[in-house]
Coordinates of C-alpha atoms in Angstrom, one line a residue:
X1 CA 18.7 -13.1 -17.7
X2 CA 19.0 -16.8 -17.0
X3 CA 22.9 -16.7 -17.0
X4 CA 24.6 -16.5 -13.6
X5 CA 27.1 -13.8 -14.6
X6 CA 24.2 -11.6 -15.9
X7 CA 22.3 -12.0 -12.7
X8 CA 25.3 -10.9 -10.7
X9 CA 25.6 -7.9 -13.0
X10 CA 22.0 -7.0 -12.3
X11 CA 22.4 -7.5 -8.6
X12 CA 25.4 -5.2 -8.4
X13 CA 23.5 -2.7 -10.5
X14 CA 20.6 -2.9 -8.1
X15 CA 22.9 -2.4 -5.1
X16 CA 24.6 0.5 -6.7
X17 CA 21.2 2.1 -7.5
X18 CA 19.8 1.1 -4.1
X19 CA 16.9 -0.7 -5.8
X20 CA 15.8 -3.6 -3.6
X21 CA 13.4 -5.3 -5.9
X22 CA 14.2 -5.9 -9.6
X23 CA 11.5 -7.6 -11.5
X24 CA 13.0 -9.5 -14.4
X25 CA 10.4 -10.0 -17.0
X26 CA 10.5 -12.9 -19.5
X27 CA 9.1 -11.0 -22.6
X28 CA 6.7 -12.8 -24.9
X29 CA 5.4 -12.5 -28.4
X30 CA 3.5 -14.7 -30.9
X31 CA 6.6 -16.7 -31.8
X32 CA 8.2 -17.3 -28.5
X33 CA 9.8 -15.4 -25.5
X34 CA 13.0 -13.4 -25.0
X35 CA 15.0 -12.4 -21.9
X36 CA 14.4 -15.9 -20.6
X37 CA 14.5 -16.5 -16.8
X38 CA 15.6 -19.8 -15.3
X39 CA 12.3 -20.3 -13.5
X40 CA 9.4 -18.7 -11.5
X41 CA 8.5 -18.7 -7.9
X42 CA 10.3 -18.3 -4.5
X43 CA 12.9 -21.0 -5.2
X44 CA 14.2 -18.9 -8.2
X45 CA 14.5 -15.6 -6.3
X46 CA 18.1 -14.5 -6.0
X47 CA 19.2 -12.0 -3.4
X48 CA 22.4 -10.1 -2.4
X49 CA 21.5 -9.0 1.0
X50 CA 18.3 -7.0 0.7
X51 CA 18.7 -6.7 -3.1
X52 CA 16.6 -9.3 -5.0
X53 CA 15.9 -10.5 -8.5
X54 CA 12.4 -11.7 -9.0
X55 CA 11.1 -13.5 -12.1
X56 CA 7.9 -12.3 -13.8
X57 CA 6.5 -12.1 -17.3
X58 CA 5.6 -9.4 -19.9
X59 CA 3.1 -11.5 -21.9
X60 CA 0.8 -11.2 -23.7
X61 CA 2.4 -8.5 -25.6
X62 CA 1.2 -7.1 -28.9
X63 CA -0.3 -3.9 -30.4
X64 CA -3.3 -3.9 -28.0
X65 CA -1.2 -3.8 -24.9
X66 CA 1.6 -5.3 -22.9
X67 CA 0.7 -7.3 -19.8
X68 CA 3.0 -7.7 -16.7
X69 CA 2.7 -10.6 -14.3
X70 CA 4.6 -10.1 -11.1
X71 CA 5.4 -12.5 -8.2
X72 CA 4.2 -15.5 -10.2
X73 CA 4.9 -19.2 -9.6
X74 CA 4.2 -20.2 -13.2
X75 CA 4.3 -18.4 -16.6
X76 CA 0.9 -18.1 -18.3
X77 CA 1.0 -18.3 -22.0
X78 CA -1.2 -19.7 -24.7
X79 CA -0.5 -18.5 -28.3
X80 CA -3.6 -20.3 -29.6
X81 CA -5.7 -17.6 -27.7
X82 CA -3.0 -14.9 -27.5
X83 CA -5.5 -12.0 -27.8
X84 CA -7.8 -13.3 -25.1
X85 CA -6.1 -11.4 -22.3
X86 CA -8.9 -12.1 -19.8
X87 CA -7.9 -15.8 -19.7
X88 CA -4.3 -14.8 -18.8
X89 CA -5.6 -12.5 -16.1
X90 CA -7.7 -15.3 -14.5
X91 CA -4.9 -17.8 -14.6
X92 CA -2.4 -15.3 -13.2
X93 CA -4.6 -14.3 -10.4
X94 CA -5.2 -17.9 -9.3
X95 CA -1.5 -17.9 -8.3
X96 CA -1.3 -16.7 -4.6
X97 CA 0.3 -13.2 -4.3
X98 CA 0.4 -12.7 -8.1
X99 CA -0.2 -9.1 -9.5
X100 CA -1.2 -8.0 -13.0
X101 CA 0.0 -4.8 -14.4
X102 CA -0.3 -2.8 -17.7
X103 CA 3.1 -1.8 -19.1
X104 CA 3.9 1.5 -20.8
X105 CA 0.7 3.3 -19.6
X106 CA 2.8 6.4 -19.0
X107 CA 3.5 7.0 -22.7
X108 CA 0.8 5.0 -24.4
X109 CA -2.0 5.2 -21.9
X110 CA -5.3 5.3 -23.6
X111 CA -4.0 4.4 -27.0
X112 CA -4.0 0.6 -26.4
X113 CA -6.5 -2.1 -25.5
X114 CA -6.7 -0.6 -22.0
X115 CA -10.3 0.7 -22.2
X116 CA -11.3 -2.9 -23.0
X117 CA -9.0 -4.7 -20.5
X118 CA -9.6 -2.5 -17.5
X119 CA -13.3 -3.6 -17.5
X120 CA -12.2 -7.1 -16.4
X121 CA -11.4 -5.5 -13.0
X122 CA -8.2 -7.7 -13.0
X123 CA -5.6 -4.9 -13.5
X124 CA -3.8 -4.3 -10.2
X125 CA -1.4 -1.6 -11.3
X126 CA -0.3 0.5 -14.2
X127 CA 3.1 1.9 -15.1
X128 CA 2.1 5.5 -14.4
X129 CA 5.7 6.7 -14.7
X130 CA 8.2 5.6 -17.4
X131 CA 11.2 7.4 -18.8
X132 CA 10.4 11.1 -18.3
X133 CA 6.6 10.7 -18.7
X134 CA 3.9 10.8 -16.0
X135 CA 0.5 10.2 -17.4
X136 CA -1.9 11.7 -15.0
X137 CA -4.5 12.7 -17.7
X138 CA -5.5 9.1 -18.5
X139 CA -5.0 7.9 -14.9
X140 CA -7.4 10.5 -13.6
X141 CA -9.9 9.5 -16.2
X142 CA -10.0 6.0 -15.0
X143 CA -10.0 7.0 -11.3
X144 CA -13.0 9.2 -12.2
X145 CA -14.8 6.1 -13.6
X146 CA -14.4 4.5 -10.1
X147 CA -11.5 2.2 -10.8
X148 CA -9.0 1.6 -8.1
X149 CA -5.5 1.3 -9.7
X150 CA -2.2 1.2 -8.0
X151 CA 0.5 3.6 -9.3
X152 CA 3.8 1.9 -10.3
X153 CA 6.8 2.7 -12.4
X154 CA 8.8 0.7 -15.0
X155 CA 12.3 1.3 -16.3
X156 CA 11.9 -0.9 -19.4
X157 CA 15.6 -1.9 -19.1
X158 CA 17.4 -2.6 -21.3
X159 CA 15.4 -1.0 -24.1
X160 CA 15.7 2.7 -23.4
X161 CA 16.9 3.3 -19.8
X162 CA 18.5 1.7 -16.8
X163 CA 17.5 0.1 -13.6
X164 CA 16.4 2.7 -11.1
X165 CA 15.8 5.7 -13.4
X166 CA 12.1 5.4 -12.4
X167 CA 11.1 3.6 -9.2
X168 CA 8.1 2.2 -7.4
X169 CA 8.3 2.9 -3.6
X170 CA 6.1 0.5 -1.6
X171 CA 5.7 1.0 2.1
X172 CA 6.8 -2.1 4.2
X173 CA 7.5 -0.3 7.4
X174 CA 10.4 -1.7 9.4
X175 CA 9.9 -5.2 8.1
X176 CA 11.3 -5.3 4.5
X177 CA 11.0 -8.5 2.7
X178 CA 10.2 -9.5 -0.9
X179 CA 6.8 -10.8 0.2
X180 CA 6.0 -7.7 2.2
X181 CA 7.0 -5.5 -0.7
X182 CA 4.6 -7.3 -3.1
X183 CA 1.9 -7.2 -0.4
X184 CA 2.3 -3.4 -0.2
X185 CA 2.2 -3.1 -4.0
X186 CA -1.0 -5.1 -4.0
X187 CA -2.5 -2.8 -1.3
X188 CA -1.5 0.3 -3.3
X189 CA 0.7 1.6 -0.5
X190 CA 2.9 3.2 -3.2
X191 CA 4.4 6.3 -4.8
X192 CA 6.4 6.5 -8.0
X193 CA 9.3 8.8 -8.6
X194 CA 12.3 9.6 -10.8
X195 CA 13.9 11.7 -8.1
X196 CA 12.0 13.3 -5.2
X197 CA 10.5 11.4 -2.2
X198 CA 6.8 12.0 -1.5
X199 CA 5.0 11.0 1.7
X200 CA 1.2 11.3 1.8
X201 CA -1.4 10.3 4.4
X202 CA -5.1 10.9 4.7
X203 CA -6.4 10.7 8.3
X204 CA -3.0 8.9 8.9
X205 CA -3.8 6.3 6.3
X206 CA -1.4 5.3 3.5
X207 CA -2.2 5.6 -0.2
X208 CA -4.2 2.7 -1.5
X209 CA -6.4 2.7 1.6
X210 CA -10.2 2.7 1.3
X211 CA -11.8 4.7 4.0
X212 CA -15.5 4.5 4.8
X213 CA -16.8 7.7 6.3
X214 CA -20.0 9.6 7.0
X215 CA -20.5 13.0 5.5
X216 CA -19.5 15.6 6.2
X217 CA -16.1 14.3 7.3
X218 CA -13.1 16.5 8.1
X219 CA -10.1 14.7 6.6
X220 CA -6.6 15.7 7.5
X221 CA -4.4 15.5 4.5
X222 CA -0.6 15.6 5.0
X223 CA 2.0 15.7 2.3
X224 CA 5.8 16.0 2.5
X225 CA 8.1 16.2 -0.5
X226 CA 11.9 15.9 -0.2
X227 CA 14.5 16.5 -2.7
X228 CA 17.9 18.4 -3.1
X229 CA 19.5 20.3 -5.9
X230 CA 21.4 17.2 -7.1
X231 CA 18.1 15.5 -7.7
X232 CA 15.9 18.5 -8.6
X233 CA 14.8 21.6 -6.8
X234 CA 11.1 21.3 -5.8
X235 CA 8.9 23.5 -7.8
X236 CA 5.5 22.8 -6.3
X237 CA 3.5 20.1 -4.3
X238 CA -0.1 19.6 -4.9
X239 CA -3.2 17.5 -3.9
X240 CA -5.8 16.3 -6.5
X241 CA -9.2 14.6 -6.4
X242 CA -12.1 14.1 -8.7
X243 CA -12.9 17.8 -8.9
X244 CA -9.3 18.7 -9.7
X245 CA -6.7 20.4 -7.6
X246 CA -7.6 20.6 -3.9
X247 CA -4.6 22.7 -3.0
X248 CA -0.9 23.4 -3.9
X249 CA 2.1 25.0 -2.4
X250 CA 4.9 26.8 -4.4
X251 CA 8.4 26.3 -3.2
X252 CA 9.2 30.1 -3.2
X253 CA 12.2 29.6 -0.9
X254 CA 13.8 26.8 -3.0
X255 CA 13.8 24.6 0.1
X256 CA 14.8 20.9 0.1
X257 CA 11.5 19.9 1.6
X258 CA 7.9 21.1 1.3
X259 CA 4.8 20.2 3.2
X260 CA 1.1 20.5 3.1
X261 CA -1.1 19.9 6.2
X262 CA -4.8 20.8 5.6
X263 CA -8.3 19.8 6.6
X264 CA -10.4 18.7 3.6
X265 CA -14.2 18.4 3.9
X266 CA -15.5 15.1 2.5
X267 CA -19.0 15.4 1.3
X268 CA -19.0 12.6 -1.4
X269 CA -17.1 9.6 -2.4
X270 CA -13.7 10.5 -4.0
X271 CA -10.1 9.6 -4.7
X272 CA -7.3 11.9 -3.4
X273 CA -3.7 11.8 -4.5
X274 CA -0.5 13.8 -4.1
X275 CA 2.1 14.9 -6.6
X276 CA 5.4 16.9 -6.5
X277 CA 7.1 18.5 -9.5
X278 CA 10.7 19.7 -9.6
X279 CA 12.1 22.5 -11.8
X280 CA 14.2 20.0 -13.8
X281 CA 11.2 17.8 -14.7
X282 CA 11.6 15.2 -11.9
X283 CA 8.3 14.1 -10.5
X284 CA 6.7 11.9 -7.9
X285 CA 3.0 10.8 -7.6
X286 CA 1.2 8.6 -5.1
X287 CA -1.5 6.1 -5.5
X288 CA -4.8 7.7 -4.2
X289 CA -6.5 7.2 -0.9
X290 CA -10.2 6.4 -1.6
X291 CA -13.0 7.9 0.5
X292 CA -16.3 6.1 0.4
X293 CA -19.4 7.9 1.6
X294 CA -22.7 6.1 2.0
X295 CA -21.3 3.1 0.2
X296 CA -21.2 5.1 -3.1
X297 CA -18.6 4.4 -5.7
X298 CA -15.7 6.9 -6.2
X299 CA -16.6 7.8 -9.8
X300 CA -17.2 11.4 -10.8
X301 CA -20.8 11.9 -12.0
X302 CA -20.0 15.0 -13.9
X303 CA -16.9 13.9 -15.7
X304 CA -17.8 10.1 -16.2
X305 CA -20.2 10.4 -19.1
X306 CA -17.7 12.0 -21.4
X307 CA -14.9 9.6 -20.3
X308 CA -17.2 6.7 -20.9
X309 CA -18.1 7.9 -24.4
X310 CA -14.3 8.1 -25.1
X311 CA -13.9 4.4 -24.0
X312 CA -16.9 3.3 -26.1
X313 CA -15.6 5.1 -29.2
X314 CA -12.3 3.4 -28.9
X315 CA -13.8 0.1 -28.4
X316 CA -15.8 0.7 -31.6
X317 CA -12.6 1.6 -33.4
X318 CA -11.0 -1.7 -32.4
X319 CA -14.2 -3.6 -33.4
X320 CA -14.1 -2.1 -36.9
X321 CA -10.4 -2.9 -37.3
X322 CA -11.1 -6.5 -36.4
X323 CA -14.0 -6.7 -38.8
X324 CA -11.8 -5.6 -41.7
X325 CA -9.3 -8.4 -41.1
X326 CA -9.4 -11.4 -43.6
X327 CA -10.0 -13.7 -40.7
X328 CA -12.3 -12.2 -38.1
X329 CA -11.7 -13.3 -34.4
X330 CA -15.2 -13.6 -33.0
X331 CA -13.7 -14.1 -29.6
X332 CA -12.3 -10.6 -29.7
X333 CA -15.7 -9.2 -30.9
X334 CA -17.4 -11.0 -28.0
X335 CA -15.0 -9.4 -25.5
X336 CA -15.4 -6.0 -27.0
X337 CA -19.2 -6.4 -26.7
X338 CA -18.8 -7.3 -23.1
X339 CA -16.6 -4.3 -22.4
X340 CA -19.1 -2.0 -24.1
X341 CA -21.9 -3.5 -22.0
X342 CA -19.8 -2.8 -18.9
X343 CA -19.6 0.9 -19.8
X344 CA -23.3 1.0 -20.7
X345 CA -24.3 -0.4 -17.3
X346 CA -21.8 2.0 -15.6
X347 CA -23.4 4.9 -17.4
X348 CA -26.9 3.9 -16.4
X349 CA -25.8 3.6 -12.8
X350 CA -24.2 7.0 -12.8
X351 CA -27.4 8.5 -14.4
X352 CA -29.6 6.7 -11.9
X353 CA -31.5 4.7 -14.5

């Protein structure tokens, strides 16, 4: 990716696919990095009109998870402490405008170090959609623990797909720029898609918004999905929150657009998101809007205990695997203990202890 001719190839592909932001990730591992870029920061951005290549990193990268650093000014990498992801998170977030994401959540999800790393509260976004997979099961679990996580998509080009097969749409209004796009991603003003468009507002506010209201609050939820037969015939549109499905509409008439406009009673803190499914498997999903009532977190008191137990069990499994190694890394054990303590305190808070 550091060769001029390859950059021109990527820019032409981006233009053909109408993808305005292409994040080129220098991919790390214990021995070095691949897909090298020629530098990081604004001076190394390359644009063809409104189509831009931006350097980032996928590092650290090993069996416990692949980390993404976007909009960074400097690569953060230390092989002597390669498994101490929290140190990378801290250094990346010291860079103005930088974002931290978790790659491959769509198809690996829970089966990584995510239950451990999410407790750092440093993860800005996850790749909710990748290839043909949309992982709402794990996403909703973490939303139900009170985490606020932006939905993004990752093509993983050139491994198994191409630029634009899945996309992160970030709302910049009429003022598109690279900086505005990253600011919108940071704010969670996004939806992900591999075909249909999906527009969602709650009381006129975009996905990612935190709304402080008094109960009972009558919230107006508006969703509009758009597609066409060449992309995928819309099957249904739905709205979900902590309790499950709020409402759905089936596309009986096989129309190219489908809308929902309802009033939803807010009586407790909650997250609310929209999704559209097409008959051919094409999907789109928004980041939630978060309603906060009486300053209470958006976790789900009923579902959270079981979800927490799943996280703790997974952390214990990682701990036992580490202890079985010929050379035990006490730094990892300390971080696992810290993550487990996080869940213990969260459980006590939810149970009112």
